[in-house]
């Protein structure tokens, strides 16, 4: 592999390596920036003396240094005037800043990310940094781009003592202080200009949700908004929980399939207008940017939009498309702009699943379907293979972060994903008909409501208390790395006879090491009484430590109770 053949893979390796190095060594950002500039200068010198290999390596080190410097500056290397240095919990400051993201409405409050530019007790001083402002008033009308002025105490971020590291979660977003406001009347708001990109995006979002609400039943409109633009605030909690338990929660996070459907829909609309390839590409790129903004820049939609944009540009330039290189280059671009995304669960899941589909699906599909070209069985095989591959490549990260794996997720996706794809296209049709002839949009909305009822019925069938789950609280990061190494080895083994035995041995070794580790860390202590009761489908047992209170653990259908 060379940097010229796979520039995306080359860039991603160095950028991700630089970010990880910055997290481990915690060097000041200025030293990392100096190292990056030195490597960039060395790359130019090596080019002049005709040493391309050394020049390429120096360029990679420069990329690593720049990404590491940006990560350090955003996460841990606070400047003298950084907002986090003023979080003393005692002083009541006058704070002025601009809303830096779309506000997130909770059941009991409104969370606002504010980029603060000045604060003080008497005289205002310039500062830099982001603040999480929590307003205990859901009726507060605050929008992205508004300027706010208020008085509040600043609190440092803390982890809260739970299993989830809340402080790190905020630091990765560049947030180093918290503030609270009782009501919206405690805040003076200077509304953003009515003209601008953000205002246009908000207006379009409002029109989309309004059209869906006018033509669909309430629950169906909430689901359609979630499927189409990731608007999940009005989806009932019970429905949201069913998506999670069935392993189909990714359908509420707009991803590659939604981007493909939207691009296909726009291409159909453009077909009657015989536009040149250049103008068609420009219009499609504009539609991608608008759609990503409508979805509020979620990692999955940004990944899919950047990938689609690179494919469109490559086709326009007549270049050969290599999806592995496209995915790697997309990840490299996102990480270079925002290095903290490397530690985002959404970023990791999105790229692990996308790359798994590109890496594994063609090989598996070739093995399973060598004789049925052009038949219905071929498309069924492709759908099953893609769904199963996506679930397998996302499973290690889901087990690590969410500590549970739904066993029926593959079946649930095979049943629900096609329905959701039809629902997304139907929602787009409703929006177009609302613009052309509203009565016809109402008819289409009624039919879409029946489709949403079918989606909810399928969700109920694959979720709830009867849905089998595997609890994965003991999964560690090394185990996830080993799992992905085994998956990669299995993918290579599909096209290489020599690697098949190696893959089988490696997988068996990994499983046995995992079982040995589990047995070593769960030895039965003296004085413990274990009561096991078998339930239908029970296939495994669990050993629990001695505790004064009663503890239950369910593992693949077998209940272990300790007293």
Coordinates of C-alpha atoms in Angstrom, one line a residue:
X1 CA 0.0 0.0 0.0
X2 CA 1.4 3.4 -1.0
X3 CA 0.3 6.9 -0.1
X4 CA -0.4 7.7 -3.7
X5 CA -2.7 4.7 -4.2
X6 CA -4.5 5.0 -0.9
X7 CA -4.1 8.7 0.2
X8 CA -7.2 8.4 2.5
X9 CA -5.9 5.4 4.4
X10 CA -2.4 7.0 4.7
X11 CA -3.9 10.3 6.0
X12 CA -6.3 8.5 8.4
X13 CA -3.5 6.4 10.0
X14 CA -1.3 9.4 10.8
X15 CA -4.2 11.7 11.9
X16 CA -5.7 9.1 14.2
X17 CA -2.3 8.2 15.5
X18 CA -1.5 11.9 16.3
X19 CA -4.8 12.2 18.2
X20 CA -4.2 9.1 20.2
X21 CA -0.6 10.2 21.0
X22 CA -1.9 13.6 22.2
X23 CA -4.4 11.9 24.5
X24 CA -1.7 9.6 25.9
X25 CA 1.3 12.0 26.4
X26 CA -0.7 15.2 27.0
X27 CA 2.0 17.5 25.6
X28 CA 1.2 21.3 25.3
X29 CA -0.5 22.2 22.1
X30 CA 2.2 24.7 21.1
X31 CA 4.9 22.0 21.2
X32 CA 2.8 19.7 19.0
X33 CA 2.2 22.6 16.6
X34 CA 6.0 23.3 16.4
X35 CA 6.6 19.6 15.7
X36 CA 4.0 19.7 12.9
X37 CA 5.6 22.8 11.3
X38 CA 9.1 21.2 11.5
X39 CA 7.8 18.0 9.9
X40 CA 6.1 20.0 7.1
X41 CA 9.3 22.0 6.5
X42 CA 11.3 18.7 6.4
X43 CA 8.8 17.3 3.8
X44 CA 9.5 20.3 1.5
X45 CA 13.2 19.8 1.9
X46 CA 13.0 16.1 1.1
X47 CA 11.0 16.9 -2.0
X48 CA 13.7 19.3 -3.2
X49 CA 16.4 16.7 -2.8
X50 CA 14.2 14.1 -4.5
X51 CA 13.5 11.8 -1.5
X52 CA 9.8 11.0 -2.1
X53 CA 9.5 8.3 0.6
X54 CA 11.0 10.6 3.3
X55 CA 8.9 13.5 2.1
X56 CA 5.7 11.4 2.3
X57 CA 6.6 10.2 5.8
X58 CA 7.3 13.8 7.0
X59 CA 4.0 14.9 5.5
X60 CA 2.2 12.2 7.5
X61 CA 4.0 13.3 10.7
X62 CA 2.9 16.9 9.9
X63 CA -0.7 15.8 9.6
X64 CA -0.4 13.9 12.9
X65 CA 1.1 16.9 14.7
X66 CA -1.6 19.3 13.4
X67 CA -4.4 17.0 14.5
X68 CA -2.7 16.4 17.9
X69 CA -2.3 20.2 18.4
X70 CA -5.9 20.9 17.6
X71 CA -7.0 18.1 20.0
X72 CA -4.8 19.3 22.8
X73 CA -6.1 22.9 22.4
X74 CA -9.8 21.8 22.5
X75 CA -9.6 19.2 25.3
X76 CA -6.9 19.7 27.9
X77 CA -4.5 22.5 27.1
X78 CA -6.6 25.4 28.4
X79 CA -5.4 28.9 27.4
X80 CA -4.9 31.7 30.0
X81 CA -8.3 33.2 29.1
X82 CA -10.1 29.9 28.8
X83 CA -13.6 29.8 30.3
X84 CA -12.7 26.7 32.4
X85 CA -10.2 28.7 34.5
X86 CA -13.1 30.9 35.8
X87 CA -15.3 28.0 37.0
X88 CA -14.9 28.5 40.8
X89 CA -18.6 28.0 41.9
X90 CA -18.5 31.0 44.1
X91 CA -18.4 34.1 41.9
X92 CA -21.5 35.3 40.1
X93 CA -20.4 36.4 36.7
X94 CA -22.0 38.5 34.0
X95 CA -21.7 36.2 30.9
X96 CA -22.1 37.1 27.2
X97 CA -21.9 34.7 24.4
X98 CA -23.5 33.2 21.3
X99 CA -25.5 30.0 21.0
X100 CA -23.1 27.6 19.2
X101 CA -25.3 24.7 18.5
X102 CA -29.0 23.9 18.1
X103 CA -30.6 23.8 21.6
X104 CA -31.6 20.4 22.9
X105 CA -35.0 20.2 24.6
X106 CA -35.3 17.8 27.6
X107 CA -38.4 16.9 29.5
X108 CA -37.6 19.3 32.3
X109 CA -35.1 21.7 30.9
X110 CA -33.4 23.2 27.8
X111 CA -29.7 22.5 27.2
X112 CA -27.8 25.2 25.3
X113 CA -24.2 25.2 24.2
X114 CA -22.8 28.8 24.4
X115 CA -19.6 30.1 23.0
X116 CA -18.6 32.7 25.5
X117 CA -16.7 35.8 24.4
X118 CA -16.7 37.9 27.6
X119 CA -17.5 37.7 31.3
X120 CA -16.8 39.6 34.5
X121 CA -18.0 40.8 37.8
X122 CA -17.7 44.5 37.1
X123 CA -15.5 45.0 34.1
X124 CA -15.9 42.5 31.3
X125 CA -12.8 40.6 30.1
X126 CA -12.5 38.6 26.9
X127 CA -12.5 34.9 27.3
X128 CA -12.7 31.8 25.0
X129 CA -14.5 28.5 25.5
X130 CA -17.8 26.8 25.4
X131 CA -20.4 26.7 28.2
X132 CA -23.3 24.3 28.8
X133 CA -26.2 26.4 30.0
X134 CA -29.1 24.5 31.5
X135 CA -32.4 26.5 31.6
X136 CA -35.1 25.0 33.8
X137 CA -37.8 26.3 31.5
X138 CA -38.7 24.3 28.4
X139 CA -40.7 27.3 27.0
X140 CA -37.5 29.4 26.5
X141 CA -37.3 30.4 22.8
X142 CA -33.6 30.3 22.1
X143 CA -32.2 29.5 18.7
X144 CA -28.8 28.7 17.1
X145 CA -27.0 31.9 16.5
X146 CA -28.7 34.0 19.2
X147 CA -26.6 36.2 21.6
X148 CA -27.3 35.7 25.3
X149 CA -26.5 37.8 28.3
X150 CA -27.1 36.6 31.9
X151 CA -25.8 36.4 35.4
X152 CA -24.7 33.0 36.8
X153 CA -22.1 31.0 38.7
X154 CA -19.8 28.8 36.7
X155 CA -19.3 25.2 37.8
X156 CA -16.5 22.9 36.6
X157 CA -17.5 19.7 34.8
X158 CA -17.5 16.6 36.9
X159 CA -18.1 12.9 36.1
X160 CA -21.0 12.6 38.6
X161 CA -19.6 9.3 40.1
X162 CA -21.4 7.0 37.7
X163 CA -20.1 4.5 35.1
X164 CA -20.5 7.2 32.4
X165 CA -17.7 9.7 32.3
X166 CA -19.7 12.8 31.9
X167 CA -16.8 15.2 32.4
X168 CA -14.9 13.6 29.5
X169 CA -18.0 13.6 27.3
X170 CA -18.3 17.4 27.8
X171 CA -14.5 18.0 27.4
X172 CA -14.6 16.2 24.0
X173 CA -17.1 18.9 22.9
X174 CA -14.8 21.7 24.1
X175 CA -17.1 22.4 27.1
X176 CA -15.2 23.2 30.3
X177 CA -17.9 24.9 32.5
X178 CA -21.6 24.6 33.4
X179 CA -24.1 27.3 34.3
X180 CA -27.8 27.2 35.4
X181 CA -30.7 29.6 34.9
X182 CA -34.1 29.1 36.7
X183 CA -36.3 30.7 34.0
X184 CA -36.1 32.3 30.6
X185 CA -36.7 35.6 32.2
X186 CA -33.2 35.5 33.7
X187 CA -31.7 35.7 30.3
X188 CA -31.5 38.7 27.9
X189 CA -31.7 37.4 24.4
X190 CA -30.5 39.2 21.3
X191 CA -32.1 37.4 18.4
X192 CA -30.0 36.4 15.5
X193 CA -30.4 38.1 12.1
X194 CA -33.5 36.9 10.2
X195 CA -31.3 36.3 7.1
X196 CA -28.6 33.7 7.0
X197 CA -27.8 30.0 6.5
X198 CA -28.8 29.0 10.0
X199 CA -32.1 30.9 9.8
X200 CA -32.9 29.3 6.4
X201 CA -32.2 25.8 7.7
X202 CA -34.4 26.4 10.8
X203 CA -37.2 27.7 8.6
X204 CA -37.0 24.6 6.3
X205 CA -37.0 22.3 9.4
X206 CA -40.0 24.1 10.7
X207 CA -41.8 23.7 7.4
X208 CA -40.9 20.0 7.1
X209 CA -42.2 19.2 10.6
X210 CA -45.3 21.4 10.1
X211 CA -46.2 19.6 6.8
X212 CA -45.7 16.2 8.4
X213 CA -47.9 17.2 11.4
X214 CA -50.6 18.5 9.1
X215 CA -50.8 15.3 7.0
X216 CA -50.0 12.5 9.4
X217 CA -51.3 11.3 12.8
X218 CA -49.2 12.6 15.7
X219 CA -47.2 9.4 16.4
X220 CA -46.6 8.8 12.6
X221 CA -45.5 12.4 12.1
X222 CA -43.0 12.1 15.0
X223 CA -41.6 8.9 13.5
X224 CA -41.4 10.4 10.0
X225 CA -39.5 13.3 11.3
X226 CA -37.1 11.0 13.1
X227 CA -36.5 8.8 10.0
X228 CA -36.2 11.8 7.6
X229 CA -34.2 14.5 9.4
X230 CA -33.4 12.9 12.8
X231 CA -36.0 14.9 14.7
X232 CA -36.6 12.6 17.7
X233 CA -37.8 15.0 20.4
X234 CA -41.5 14.3 19.9
X235 CA -41.1 10.5 19.7
X236 CA -42.7 8.8 22.7
X237 CA -40.2 7.3 25.2
X238 CA -41.8 3.9 24.9
X239 CA -41.3 3.8 21.1
X240 CA -37.7 5.1 21.5
X241 CA -37.0 2.3 24.0
X242 CA -38.4 -0.3 21.6
X243 CA -36.0 0.9 18.9
X244 CA -33.2 0.5 21.4
X245 CA -34.2 -3.0 22.6
X246 CA -34.7 -4.3 19.0
X247 CA -31.3 -3.1 17.8
X248 CA -32.8 -0.7 15.3
X249 CA -32.0 2.6 17.1
X250 CA -29.7 3.5 14.2
X251 CA -32.8 4.2 12.1
X252 CA -33.5 7.3 14.2
X253 CA -29.9 8.5 13.5
X254 CA -29.9 9.6 9.8
X255 CA -27.2 7.7 8.0
X256 CA -26.0 6.5 4.6
X257 CA -29.3 4.9 3.5
X258 CA -31.2 8.2 4.1
X259 CA -28.5 10.1 2.2
X260 CA -28.7 7.7 -0.7
X261 CA -32.5 7.9 -0.7
X262 CA -32.5 11.7 -0.7
X263 CA -29.9 11.9 -3.5
X264 CA -31.8 9.4 -5.5
X265 CA -35.0 11.4 -5.0
X266 CA -33.3 14.6 -6.1
X267 CA -31.9 12.9 -9.2
X268 CA -35.4 11.8 -10.1
X269 CA -36.7 15.3 -9.7
X270 CA -33.8 16.6 -11.9
X271 CA -34.3 14.0 -14.7
X272 CA -36.9 16.0 -16.7
X273 CA -34.6 19.0 -16.8
X274 CA -31.7 17.7 -19.0
X275 CA -29.0 19.4 -17.0
X276 CA -25.3 19.0 -17.7
X277 CA -23.2 16.7 -15.5
X278 CA -21.4 19.6 -13.9
X279 CA -24.5 21.5 -12.9
X280 CA -26.2 18.3 -11.8
X281 CA -23.2 17.5 -9.6
X282 CA -23.3 21.0 -8.1
X283 CA -27.0 20.7 -7.4
X284 CA -26.5 17.3 -5.8
X285 CA -23.7 18.7 -3.6
X286 CA -25.9 21.6 -2.6
X287 CA -28.7 19.1 -1.6
X288 CA -26.1 17.1 0.4
X289 CA -25.0 20.2 2.3
X290 CA -28.6 21.3 3.0
X291 CA -29.6 17.8 4.1
X292 CA -26.6 17.6 6.5
X293 CA -27.5 20.9 8.0
X294 CA -31.2 19.9 8.3
X295 CA -30.0 16.8 10.3
X296 CA -28.0 19.2 12.6
X297 CA -24.6 17.7 11.6
X298 CA -25.0 14.3 13.2
X299 CA -21.8 12.2 12.8
X300 CA -23.6 9.5 10.7
X301 CA -25.1 12.0 8.3
X302 CA -21.8 14.0 8.0
X303 CA -19.9 10.7 7.3
X304 CA -22.5 9.7 4.6
X305 CA -22.7 13.2 3.1
X306 CA -18.9 13.5 2.8
X307 CA -18.6 10.1 1.3
X308 CA -21.4 10.9 -1.2
X309 CA -19.7 14.2 -2.1
X310 CA -16.4 12.5 -2.7
X311 CA -18.0 9.9 -5.0
X312 CA -19.8 12.6 -7.0
X313 CA -16.6 14.6 -7.4
X314 CA -14.7 11.5 -8.4
X315 CA -17.3 10.6 -11.0
X316 CA -17.2 14.2 -12.4
X317 CA -13.4 14.0 -12.6
X318 CA -13.5 10.5 -14.2
X319 CA -11.5 8.9 -11.4
X320 CA -11.8 5.3 -10.4
X321 CA -13.8 4.9 -7.1
X322 CA -12.3 2.8 -4.3
X323 CA -14.7 2.7 -1.4
X324 CA -12.1 1.7 1.1
X325 CA -10.1 4.9 0.2
X326 CA -13.3 7.0 0.2
X327 CA -14.3 5.9 3.7
X328 CA -10.8 6.4 5.0
X329 CA -10.5 9.9 3.4
X330 CA -13.9 10.8 4.8
X331 CA -12.8 9.9 8.3
X332 CA -9.5 11.7 7.9
X333 CA -11.3 14.9 6.8
X334 CA -13.7 14.8 9.7
X335 CA -10.9 14.1 12.3
X336 CA -8.7 16.8 10.9
X337 CA -11.5 19.4 11.3
X338 CA -12.7 18.0 14.7
X339 CA -10.2 15.5 16.3
X340 CA -12.4 14.9 19.3
X341 CA -14.8 12.9 17.0
X342 CA -12.3 10.0 17.3
X343 CA -13.6 9.2 20.8
X344 CA -17.3 9.8 19.8
X345 CA -19.5 6.7 20.0
X346 CA -21.5 7.8 17.0
X347 CA -18.4 8.3 14.9
X348 CA -16.9 4.9 15.8
X349 CA -20.2 3.1 15.2
X350 CA -20.8 4.9 11.9
X351 CA -17.4 4.2 10.4
X352 CA -17.1 0.6 11.8
X353 CA -20.4 -0.3 10.3
X354 CA -19.8 1.4 7.0
X355 CA -16.3 0.0 6.5
X356 CA -17.5 -3.5 7.6
X357 CA -20.1 -3.3 4.8
X358 CA -17.5 -2.3 2.2
X359 CA -14.9 -4.8 3.5
X360 CA -17.0 -7.9 4.2
X361 CA -20.3 -7.8 2.1
X362 CA -18.7 -8.3 -1.4
X363 CA -16.7 -11.3 -0.2
X364 CA -19.6 -12.9 1.6
X365 CA -22.0 -12.2 -1.2
X366 CA -19.5 -13.7 -3.7
X367 CA -19.2 -16.9 -1.7
X368 CA -23.0 -17.3 -1.1
X369 CA -24.3 -16.4 -4.5
X370 CA -22.1 -17.7 -7.3
X371 CA -24.9 -19.2 -9.4
X372 CA -27.9 -17.0 -9.0
X373 CA -27.0 -13.8 -10.9
X374 CA -30.0 -11.6 -11.7
X375 CA -32.5 -13.6 -9.7
X376 CA -34.7 -12.6 -6.8
X377 CA -32.6 -14.9 -4.6
X378 CA -29.6 -12.8 -5.4
X379 CA -31.2 -9.6 -4.0
X380 CA -32.5 -11.5 -0.9
X381 CA -28.9 -12.8 -0.4
X382 CA -27.5 -9.3 -0.7
X383 CA -30.1 -7.8 1.8
X384 CA -29.4 -10.6 4.4
X385 CA -25.7 -10.3 4.0
X386 CA -25.6 -6.6 4.3
X387 CA -27.9 -6.6 7.4
X388 CA -25.9 -9.4 9.1
X389 CA -22.6 -7.7 8.3
X390 CA -23.7 -4.4 9.7
X391 CA -24.9 -6.1 12.9
X392 CA -21.7 -8.1 13.3
X393 CA -19.3 -5.1 12.8
X394 CA -21.3 -2.9 15.2
X395 CA -21.7 -5.6 17.9
X396 CA -18.3 -5.2 19.6
X397 CA -18.7 -1.4 20.1
X398 CA -22.4 -1.8 21.1
X399 CA -21.3 -4.4 23.7
X400 CA -18.6 -2.1 25.0
X401 CA -20.6 1.1 25.3
X402 CA -24.2 0.0 25.8
X403 CA -23.4 -3.3 27.7
X404 CA -26.2 -5.2 26.0
X405 CA -26.7 -7.0 22.7
X406 CA -30.2 -7.7 21.3
X407 CA -30.2 -11.2 19.9
X408 CA -33.0 -10.5 17.4
X409 CA -31.4 -7.4 16.0
X410 CA -30.7 -9.0 12.6
X411 CA -34.2 -10.2 12.1
X412 CA -35.6 -6.9 13.3
X413 CA -33.5 -5.0 10.8
X414 CA -34.5 -7.3 8.0
X415 CA -38.1 -6.6 8.8
X416 CA -38.0 -2.9 9.7
X417 CA -35.3 -1.4 7.5
X418 CA -37.2 -1.9 4.2
X419 CA -40.3 -0.4 5.8
X420 CA -38.4 2.6 7.0
X421 CA -36.8 3.1 3.5
X422 CA -40.3 3.1 2.0
X423 CA -41.4 5.5 4.8
X424 CA -38.6 8.0 4.0
X425 CA -39.5 8.0 0.3
X426 CA -43.1 8.4 1.2
X427 CA -42.4 11.3 3.5
X428 CA -40.5 13.0 0.7
X429 CA -43.5 12.5 -1.6
X430 CA -45.8 14.0 1.1
X431 CA -43.6 17.1 1.3
X432 CA -43.6 17.5 -2.5
X433 CA -47.4 17.0 -2.7
X434 CA -47.8 19.5 0.1
X435 CA -46.1 22.1 -2.1
X436 CA -48.0 21.1 -5.3
X437 CA -51.5 20.1 -4.0
X438 CA -52.2 19.8 -0.2
X439 CA -55.3 17.6 -0.5
X440 CA -53.3 14.9 -2.3
X441 CA -50.6 15.2 0.4
X442 CA -53.3 14.4 3.0
X443 CA -54.2 11.2 1.1
X444 CA -50.5 10.2 0.9
X445 CA -50.1 11.1 4.6
X446 CA -53.0 8.8 5.5
X447 CA -51.3 5.9 3.6
X448 CA -48.0 6.7 5.3
X449 CA -49.7 6.6 8.7
X450 CA -50.8 2.9 8.0
X451 CA -47.2 2.1 7.1
X452 CA -46.0 3.7 10.4
X453 CA -48.5 1.5 12.3
X454 CA -46.9 -1.5 10.6
X455 CA -43.5 -0.3 11.7
X456 CA -44.7 0.1 15.3
X457 CA -46.2 -3.4 15.2
X458 CA -42.9 -4.9 14.1
X459 CA -41.1 -2.9 16.8
X460 CA -43.4 -4.4 19.5
X461 CA -42.7 -7.9 18.1
X462 CA -38.9 -7.6 18.4
X463 CA -38.7 -5.6 21.7
X464 CA -40.0 -5.5 25.2
X465 CA -39.6 -8.0 28.0
X466 CA -39.9 -11.0 25.7
X467 CA -36.9 -9.9 23.5
X468 CA -33.8 -11.9 24.4
X469 CA -30.7 -9.9 25.4
X470 CA -27.1 -10.6 26.2
X471 CA -25.7 -8.6 29.1
X472 CA -22.1 -7.5 28.2
X473 CA -20.9 -5.5 31.2
X474 CA -17.6 -7.3 31.3
X475 CA -16.5 -6.4 27.8
X476 CA -13.2 -4.4 27.7
X477 CA -11.5 -2.3 25.1
X478 CA -8.8 -5.0 24.4
X479 CA -11.5 -7.6 23.8
X480 CA -13.1 -5.2 21.3
X481 CA -9.8 -4.8 19.5
X482 CA -9.3 -8.6 19.4
X483 CA -12.9 -9.0 18.1
X484 CA -12.3 -6.7 15.2
X485 CA -8.9 -8.3 14.4
X486 CA -10.7 -11.7 14.2
X487 CA -13.4 -10.1 11.9
X488 CA -10.8 -8.7 9.6
X489 CA -9.0 -12.0 9.5
X490 CA -12.2 -13.8 8.7
X491 CA -12.9 -11.4 5.9
X492 CA -9.5 -12.1 4.3
X493 CA -10.0 -15.8 4.8
X494 CA -13.1 -15.8 2.6
X495 CA -10.9 -15.2 -0.4
X496 CA -7.7 -17.0 0.7
X497 CA -7.6 -20.8 1.4
X498 CA -4.4 -20.4 3.4
X499 CA -5.9 -17.9 5.8
X500 CA -9.0 -20.0 6.7
X501 CA -7.2 -22.3 9.1
X502 CA -5.4 -19.3 10.6
X503 CA -8.8 -17.5 11.1
X504 CA -10.4 -20.5 12.7
X505 CA -7.5 -21.0 15.1
X506 CA -7.3 -17.3 15.9
X507 CA -11.1 -17.1 16.6
X508 CA -11.0 -20.2 18.8
X509 CA -8.0 -18.9 20.7
X510 CA -9.7 -15.5 21.3
X511 CA -12.9 -17.2 22.6
X512 CA -11.0 -19.5 24.9
X513 CA -8.9 -16.6 26.2
X514 CA -12.1 -14.7 26.9
X515 CA -13.6 -17.7 28.7
X516 CA -10.4 -18.2 30.8
X517 CA -10.5 -14.5 31.7
X518 CA -14.1 -14.7 32.8
X519 CA -13.4 -17.7 34.9
X520 CA -10.4 -16.1 36.5
X521 CA -12.3 -13.0 37.5
X522 CA -15.4 -14.7 38.7
X523 CA -14.2 -17.4 41.1
X524 CA -16.8 -18.4 43.6
X525 CA -15.9 -16.9 47.1
X526 CA -16.2 -18.8 50.3
X527 CA -19.6 -18.6 52.0
X528 CA -21.6 -17.8 48.9
X529 CA -24.9 -19.5 48.2
X530 CA -25.9 -19.7 44.5
X531 CA -29.4 -20.6 43.4
X532 CA -29.8 -21.3 39.7
X533 CA -33.2 -21.5 38.0
X534 CA -33.5 -22.5 34.4
X535 CA -35.9 -20.6 32.1
X536 CA -36.7 -21.5 28.5
X537 CA -33.7 -21.3 26.2
X538 CA -31.2 -21.1 29.1
X539 CA -27.7 -22.1 27.9
X540 CA -25.2 -20.5 30.3
X541 CA -24.6 -20.1 34.0
X542 CA -23.1 -17.2 36.1
X543 CA -21.1 -17.0 39.3
X544 CA -21.9 -14.1 41.6
X545 CA -19.9 -12.7 44.5
X546 CA -21.1 -12.9 48.0
X547 CA -23.2 -9.8 48.9
X548 CA -25.4 -8.9 51.8
X549 CA -28.3 -7.9 49.5
X550 CA -30.0 -9.9 46.8
X551 CA -28.5 -9.7 43.3
X552 CA -29.9 -11.0 40.0
X553 CA -28.0 -11.5 36.8
X554 CA -29.6 -12.8 33.5
X555 CA -27.2 -14.3 31.0
X556 CA -28.7 -15.8 27.8
X557 CA -31.9 -16.9 29.4
X558 CA -30.5 -18.3 32.7
X559 CA -31.2 -16.6 36.0
X560 CA -28.5 -16.7 38.7
X561 CA -29.6 -15.5 42.1
X562 CA -27.2 -14.9 45.1
X563 CA -28.2 -14.3 48.7

